[in-house]
Short mmCIF file of N, CA and C in Angstrom, two decimals:
data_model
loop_
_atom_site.label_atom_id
_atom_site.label_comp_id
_atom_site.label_asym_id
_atom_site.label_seq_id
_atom_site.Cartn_x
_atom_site.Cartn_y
_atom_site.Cartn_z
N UNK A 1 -50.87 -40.58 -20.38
CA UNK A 1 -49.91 -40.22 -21.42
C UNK A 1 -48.84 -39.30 -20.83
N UNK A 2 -47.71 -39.23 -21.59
CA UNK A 2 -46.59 -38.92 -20.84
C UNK A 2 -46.37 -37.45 -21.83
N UNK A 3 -47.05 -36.40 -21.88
CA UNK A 3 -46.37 -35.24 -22.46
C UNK A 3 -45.50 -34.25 -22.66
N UNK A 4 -44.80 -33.92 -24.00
CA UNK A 4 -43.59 -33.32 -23.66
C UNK A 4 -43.87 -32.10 -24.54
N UNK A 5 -43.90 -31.14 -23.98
CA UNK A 5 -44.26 -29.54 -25.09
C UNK A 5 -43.21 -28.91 -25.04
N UNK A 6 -43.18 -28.50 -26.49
CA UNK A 6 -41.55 -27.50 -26.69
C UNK A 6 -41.25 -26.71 -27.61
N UNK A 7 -40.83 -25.72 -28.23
CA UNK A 7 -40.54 -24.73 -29.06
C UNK A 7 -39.37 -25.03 -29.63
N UNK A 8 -39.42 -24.53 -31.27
CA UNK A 8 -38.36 -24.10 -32.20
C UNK A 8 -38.20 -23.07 -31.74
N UNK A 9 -37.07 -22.55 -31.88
CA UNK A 9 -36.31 -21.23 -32.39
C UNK A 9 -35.36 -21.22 -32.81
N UNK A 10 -34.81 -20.67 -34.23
CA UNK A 10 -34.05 -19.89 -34.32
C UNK A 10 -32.99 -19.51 -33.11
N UNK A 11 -31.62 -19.24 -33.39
CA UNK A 11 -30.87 -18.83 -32.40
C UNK A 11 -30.71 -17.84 -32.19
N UNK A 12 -31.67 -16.88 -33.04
CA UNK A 12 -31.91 -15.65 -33.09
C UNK A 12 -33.34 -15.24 -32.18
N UNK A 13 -33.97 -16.34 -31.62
CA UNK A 13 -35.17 -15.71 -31.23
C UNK A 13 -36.48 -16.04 -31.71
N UNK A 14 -36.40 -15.54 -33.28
CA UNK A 14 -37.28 -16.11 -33.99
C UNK A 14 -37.88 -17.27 -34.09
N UNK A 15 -39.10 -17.67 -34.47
CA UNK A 15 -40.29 -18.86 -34.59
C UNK A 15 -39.53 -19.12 -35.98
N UNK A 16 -39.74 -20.55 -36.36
CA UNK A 16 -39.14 -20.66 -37.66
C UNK A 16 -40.36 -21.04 -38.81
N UNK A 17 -40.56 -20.95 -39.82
CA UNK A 17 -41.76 -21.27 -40.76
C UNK A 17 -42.26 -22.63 -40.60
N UNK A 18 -43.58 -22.56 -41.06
CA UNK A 18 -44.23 -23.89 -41.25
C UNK A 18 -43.58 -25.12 -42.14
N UNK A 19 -43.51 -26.08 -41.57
CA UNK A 19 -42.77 -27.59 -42.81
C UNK A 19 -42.27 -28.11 -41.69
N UNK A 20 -42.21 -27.71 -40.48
CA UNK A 20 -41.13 -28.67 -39.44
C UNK A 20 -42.01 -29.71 -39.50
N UNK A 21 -40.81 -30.67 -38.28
CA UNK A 21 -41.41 -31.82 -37.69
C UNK A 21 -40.21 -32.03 -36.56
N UNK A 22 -41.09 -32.85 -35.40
CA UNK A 22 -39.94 -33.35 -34.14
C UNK A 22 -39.96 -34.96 -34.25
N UNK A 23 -38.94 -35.49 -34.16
CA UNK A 23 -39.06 -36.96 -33.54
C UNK A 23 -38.65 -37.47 -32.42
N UNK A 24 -38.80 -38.37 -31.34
CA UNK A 24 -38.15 -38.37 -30.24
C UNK A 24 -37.79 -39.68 -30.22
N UNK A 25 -36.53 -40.13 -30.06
CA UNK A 25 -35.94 -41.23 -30.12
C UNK A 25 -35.06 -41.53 -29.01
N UNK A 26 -35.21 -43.03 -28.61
CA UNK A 26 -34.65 -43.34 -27.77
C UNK A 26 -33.06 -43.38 -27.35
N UNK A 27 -32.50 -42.87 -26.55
CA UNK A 27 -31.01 -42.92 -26.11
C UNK A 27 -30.65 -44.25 -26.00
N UNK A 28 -29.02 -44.63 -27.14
CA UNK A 28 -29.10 -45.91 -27.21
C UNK A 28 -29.83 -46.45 -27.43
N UNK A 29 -30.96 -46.91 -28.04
CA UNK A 29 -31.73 -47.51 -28.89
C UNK A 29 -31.84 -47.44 -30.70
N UNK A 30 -31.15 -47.24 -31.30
CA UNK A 30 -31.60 -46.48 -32.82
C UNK A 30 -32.45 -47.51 -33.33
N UNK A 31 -32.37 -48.71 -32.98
CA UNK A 31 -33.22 -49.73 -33.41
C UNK A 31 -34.69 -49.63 -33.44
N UNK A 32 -35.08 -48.87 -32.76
CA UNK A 32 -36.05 -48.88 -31.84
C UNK A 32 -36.98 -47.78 -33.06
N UNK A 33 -36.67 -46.81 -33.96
CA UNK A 33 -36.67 -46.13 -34.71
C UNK A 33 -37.26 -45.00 -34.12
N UNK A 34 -37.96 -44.11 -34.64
CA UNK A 34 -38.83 -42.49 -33.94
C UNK A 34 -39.70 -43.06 -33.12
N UNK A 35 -40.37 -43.04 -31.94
CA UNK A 35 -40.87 -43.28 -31.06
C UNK A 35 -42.22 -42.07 -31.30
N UNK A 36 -42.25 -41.57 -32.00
CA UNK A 36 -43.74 -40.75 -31.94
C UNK A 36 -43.28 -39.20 -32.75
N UNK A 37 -44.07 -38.35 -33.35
CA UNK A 37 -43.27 -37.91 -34.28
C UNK A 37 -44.78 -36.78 -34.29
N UNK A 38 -44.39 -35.13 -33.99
CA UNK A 38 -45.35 -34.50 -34.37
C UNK A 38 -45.17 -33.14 -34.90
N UNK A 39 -46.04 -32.71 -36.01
CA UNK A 39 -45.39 -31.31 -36.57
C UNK A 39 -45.11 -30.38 -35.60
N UNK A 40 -44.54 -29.27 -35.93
CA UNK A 40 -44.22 -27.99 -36.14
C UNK A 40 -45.32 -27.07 -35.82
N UNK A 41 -45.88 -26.54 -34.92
CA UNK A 41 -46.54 -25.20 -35.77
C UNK A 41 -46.01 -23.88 -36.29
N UNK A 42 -47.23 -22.69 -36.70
CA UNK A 42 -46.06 -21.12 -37.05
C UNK A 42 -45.27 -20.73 -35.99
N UNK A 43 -45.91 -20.84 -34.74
CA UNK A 43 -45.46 -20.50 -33.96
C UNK A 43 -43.85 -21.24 -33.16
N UNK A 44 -43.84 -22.39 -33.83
CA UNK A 44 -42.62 -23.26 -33.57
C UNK A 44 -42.63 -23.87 -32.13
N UNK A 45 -43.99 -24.54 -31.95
CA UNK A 45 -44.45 -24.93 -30.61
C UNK A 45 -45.08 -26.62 -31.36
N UNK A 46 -44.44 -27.83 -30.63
CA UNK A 46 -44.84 -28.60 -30.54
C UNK A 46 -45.36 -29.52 -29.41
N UNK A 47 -46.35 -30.43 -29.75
CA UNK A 47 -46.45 -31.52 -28.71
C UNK A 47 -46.32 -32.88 -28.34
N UNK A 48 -45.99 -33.36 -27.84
CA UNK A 48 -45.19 -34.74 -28.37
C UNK A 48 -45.85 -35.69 -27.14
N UNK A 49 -46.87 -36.73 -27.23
CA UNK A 49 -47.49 -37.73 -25.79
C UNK A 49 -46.95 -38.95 -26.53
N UNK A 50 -46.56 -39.78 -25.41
CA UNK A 50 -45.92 -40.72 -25.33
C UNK A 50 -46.51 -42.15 -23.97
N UNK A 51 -46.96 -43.11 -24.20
CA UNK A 51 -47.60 -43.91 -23.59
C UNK A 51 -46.55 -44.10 -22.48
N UNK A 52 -46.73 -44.24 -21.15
CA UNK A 52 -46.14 -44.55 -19.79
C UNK A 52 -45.72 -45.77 -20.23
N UNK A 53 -46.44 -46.94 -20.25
CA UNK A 53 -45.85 -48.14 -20.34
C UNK A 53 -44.87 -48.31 -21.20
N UNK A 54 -44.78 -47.38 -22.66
CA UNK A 54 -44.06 -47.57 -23.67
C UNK A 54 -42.25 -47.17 -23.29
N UNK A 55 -42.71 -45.65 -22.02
CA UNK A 55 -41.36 -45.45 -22.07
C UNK A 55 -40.59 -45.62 -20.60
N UNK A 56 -41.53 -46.17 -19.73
CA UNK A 56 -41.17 -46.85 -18.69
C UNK A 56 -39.37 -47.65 -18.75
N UNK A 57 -39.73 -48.27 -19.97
CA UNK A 57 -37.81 -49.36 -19.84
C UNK A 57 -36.95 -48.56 -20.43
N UNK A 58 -37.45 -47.35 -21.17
CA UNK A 58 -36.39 -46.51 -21.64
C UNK A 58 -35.74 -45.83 -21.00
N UNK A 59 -36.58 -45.36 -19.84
CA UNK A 59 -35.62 -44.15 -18.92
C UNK A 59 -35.47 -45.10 -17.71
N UNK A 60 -34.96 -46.29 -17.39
CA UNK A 60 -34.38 -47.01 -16.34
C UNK A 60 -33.10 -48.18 -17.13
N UNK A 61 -33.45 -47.84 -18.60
CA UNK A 61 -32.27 -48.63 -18.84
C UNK A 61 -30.65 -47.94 -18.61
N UNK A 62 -29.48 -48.11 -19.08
CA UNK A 62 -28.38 -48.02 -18.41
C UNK A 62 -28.27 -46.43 -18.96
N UNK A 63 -28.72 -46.21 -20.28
CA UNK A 63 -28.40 -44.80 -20.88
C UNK A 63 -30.19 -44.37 -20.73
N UNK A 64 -30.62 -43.31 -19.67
CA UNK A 64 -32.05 -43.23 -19.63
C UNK A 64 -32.30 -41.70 -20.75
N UNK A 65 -33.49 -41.83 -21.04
CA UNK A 65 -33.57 -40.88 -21.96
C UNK A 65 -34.05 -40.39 -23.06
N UNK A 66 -34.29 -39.50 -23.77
CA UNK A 66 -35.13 -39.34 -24.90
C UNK A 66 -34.49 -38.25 -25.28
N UNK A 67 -33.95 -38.33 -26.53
CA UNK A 67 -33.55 -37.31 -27.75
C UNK A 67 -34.38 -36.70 -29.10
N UNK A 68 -34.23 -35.59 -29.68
CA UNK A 68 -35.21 -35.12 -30.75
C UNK A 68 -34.41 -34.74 -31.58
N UNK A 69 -35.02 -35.13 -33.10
CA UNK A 69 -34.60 -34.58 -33.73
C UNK A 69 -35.17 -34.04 -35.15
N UNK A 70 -35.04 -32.99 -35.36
CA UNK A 70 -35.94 -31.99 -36.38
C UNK A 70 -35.97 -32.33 -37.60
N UNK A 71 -36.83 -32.12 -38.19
CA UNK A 71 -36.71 -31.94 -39.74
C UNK A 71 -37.20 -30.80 -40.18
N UNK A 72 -36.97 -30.27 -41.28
CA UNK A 72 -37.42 -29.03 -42.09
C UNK A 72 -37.70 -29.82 -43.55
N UNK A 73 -38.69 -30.34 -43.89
CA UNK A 73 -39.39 -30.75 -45.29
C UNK A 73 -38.30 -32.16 -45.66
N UNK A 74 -38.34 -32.93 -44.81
CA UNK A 74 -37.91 -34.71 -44.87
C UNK A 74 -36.41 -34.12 -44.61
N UNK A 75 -36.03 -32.84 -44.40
CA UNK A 75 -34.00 -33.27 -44.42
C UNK A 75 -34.08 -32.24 -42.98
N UNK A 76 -32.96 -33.74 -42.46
CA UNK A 76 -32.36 -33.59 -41.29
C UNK A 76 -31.72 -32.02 -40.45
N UNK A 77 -32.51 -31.12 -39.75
CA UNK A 77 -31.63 -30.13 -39.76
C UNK A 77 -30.88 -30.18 -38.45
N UNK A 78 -31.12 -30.66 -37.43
CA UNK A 78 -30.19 -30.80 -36.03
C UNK A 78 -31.09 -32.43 -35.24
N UNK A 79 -30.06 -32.43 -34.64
CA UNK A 79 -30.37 -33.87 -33.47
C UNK A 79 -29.86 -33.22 -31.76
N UNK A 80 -30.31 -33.46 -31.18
CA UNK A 80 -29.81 -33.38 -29.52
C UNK A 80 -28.71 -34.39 -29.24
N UNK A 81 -29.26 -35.42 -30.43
CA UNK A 81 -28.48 -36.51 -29.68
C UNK A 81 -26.96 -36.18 -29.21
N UNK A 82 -26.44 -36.72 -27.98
CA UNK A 82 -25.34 -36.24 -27.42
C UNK A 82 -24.96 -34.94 -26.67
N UNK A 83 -26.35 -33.94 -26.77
CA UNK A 83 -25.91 -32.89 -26.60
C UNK A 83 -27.37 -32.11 -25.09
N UNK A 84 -28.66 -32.86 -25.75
CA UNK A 84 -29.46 -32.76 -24.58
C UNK A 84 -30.45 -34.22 -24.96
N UNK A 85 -30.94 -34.58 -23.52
CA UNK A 85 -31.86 -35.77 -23.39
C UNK A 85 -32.74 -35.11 -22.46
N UNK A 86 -34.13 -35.44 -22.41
CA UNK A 86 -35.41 -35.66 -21.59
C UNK A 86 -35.02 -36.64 -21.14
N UNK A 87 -35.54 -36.23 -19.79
CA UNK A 87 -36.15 -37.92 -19.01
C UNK A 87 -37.19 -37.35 -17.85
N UNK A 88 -37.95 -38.00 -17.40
CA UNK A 88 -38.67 -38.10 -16.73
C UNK A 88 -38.99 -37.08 -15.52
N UNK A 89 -37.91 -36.41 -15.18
CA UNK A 89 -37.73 -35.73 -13.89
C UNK A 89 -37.93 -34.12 -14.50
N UNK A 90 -38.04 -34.10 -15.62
CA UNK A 90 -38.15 -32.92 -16.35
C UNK A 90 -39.59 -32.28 -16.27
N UNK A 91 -40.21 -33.42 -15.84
CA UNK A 91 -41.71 -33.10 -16.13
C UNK A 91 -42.78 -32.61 -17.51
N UNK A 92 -43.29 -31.86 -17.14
CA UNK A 92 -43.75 -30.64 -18.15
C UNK A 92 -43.06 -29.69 -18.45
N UNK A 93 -42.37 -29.41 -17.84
CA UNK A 93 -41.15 -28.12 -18.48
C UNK A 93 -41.41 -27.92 -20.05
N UNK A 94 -41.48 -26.95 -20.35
CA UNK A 94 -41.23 -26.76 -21.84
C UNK A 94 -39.65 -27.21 -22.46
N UNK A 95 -39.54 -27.92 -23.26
CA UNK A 95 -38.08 -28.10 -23.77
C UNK A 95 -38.06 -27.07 -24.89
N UNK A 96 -36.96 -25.89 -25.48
CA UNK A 96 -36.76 -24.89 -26.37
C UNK A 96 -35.21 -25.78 -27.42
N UNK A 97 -35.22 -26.18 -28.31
CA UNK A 97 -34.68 -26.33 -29.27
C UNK A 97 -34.33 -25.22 -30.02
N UNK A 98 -33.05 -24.78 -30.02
CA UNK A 98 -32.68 -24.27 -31.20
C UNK A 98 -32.03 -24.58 -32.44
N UNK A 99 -32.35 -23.75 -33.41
CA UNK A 99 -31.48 -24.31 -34.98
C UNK A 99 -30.73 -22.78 -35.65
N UNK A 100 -30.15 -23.14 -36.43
CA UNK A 100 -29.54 -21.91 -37.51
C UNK A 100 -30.81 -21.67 -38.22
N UNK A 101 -30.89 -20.39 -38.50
CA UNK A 101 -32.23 -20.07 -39.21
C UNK A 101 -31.97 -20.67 -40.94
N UNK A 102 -32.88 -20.89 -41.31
CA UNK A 102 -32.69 -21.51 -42.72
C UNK A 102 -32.83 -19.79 -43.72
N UNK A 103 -31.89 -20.81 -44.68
CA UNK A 103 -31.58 -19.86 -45.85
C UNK A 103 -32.61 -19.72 -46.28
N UNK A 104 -32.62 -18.24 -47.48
CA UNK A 104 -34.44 -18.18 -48.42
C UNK A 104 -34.31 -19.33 -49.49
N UNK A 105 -34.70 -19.72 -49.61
CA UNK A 105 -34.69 -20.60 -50.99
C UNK A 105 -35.67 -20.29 -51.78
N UNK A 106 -35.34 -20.53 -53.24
CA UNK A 106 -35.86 -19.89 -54.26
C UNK A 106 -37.15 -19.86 -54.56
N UNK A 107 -38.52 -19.27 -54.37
CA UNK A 107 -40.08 -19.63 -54.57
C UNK A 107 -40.70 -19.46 -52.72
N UNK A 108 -39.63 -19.40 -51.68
CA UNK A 108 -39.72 -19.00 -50.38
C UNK A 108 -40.33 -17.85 -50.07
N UNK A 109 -41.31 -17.92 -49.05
CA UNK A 109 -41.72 -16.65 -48.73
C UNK A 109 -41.53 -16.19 -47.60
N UNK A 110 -40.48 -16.93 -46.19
CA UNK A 110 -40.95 -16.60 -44.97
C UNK A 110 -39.79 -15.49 -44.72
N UNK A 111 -40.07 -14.88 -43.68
CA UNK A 111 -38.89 -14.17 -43.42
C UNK A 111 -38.09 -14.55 -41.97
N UNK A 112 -36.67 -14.77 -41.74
CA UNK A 112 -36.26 -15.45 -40.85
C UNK A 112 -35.24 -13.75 -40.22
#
């Protein structure tokens, strides 16, 4: 299995509350839809394995690569796409994602 471990934060530093999720999708592919998809923890540390054979044609096709992109409770809060890609040579490296810290919303308890 091909693993990719990585952290939320805040652009402040901060871990962001529980409700995330990552998806990792193929560069140039949208067809292809989320390629593997795993929560969030408190700590804003995820892990994401991905089968060798599966992503073998992805990172030798013409655009190689793998993009993520977050959710906070089903709505969209940032994408990489265009801005950072994984591929292969990255290894294990931890990848760090950041977002704008989310607003309190009403019945909210976390503190950002």
């Amino acid at each position: 299995m091909v693993r990719i471990n990585g952290r939320l934060l805040s652009r402040y530093g901060r871990p962001q509350p529980a409700g995330w999720q990552v998806e990792v999708w193929a560069r140039g592919r949208p067809a292809l839809g989320a390629l593997t998809v795993a929560p969030i923890d408190e700590a804003g540390v995820f892990r994401l394995s991905l089968a060798p054979e599966a992503l073998e044609p992805l990172l030798t096709s013409d655009k190689p690569g793998l993009f993520f992109r977050v959710f906070y409770r089903d709505e969209l809060i940032t994408s990489t796409e265009g801005t950072a890609y994984w591929t292969s040579e990255q290894g294990e490296r931890e990848l760090v994602i950041e977002v704008d810290p989310l607003p309190m919303a009403a019945g909210d308890s976390h503190t950002l």
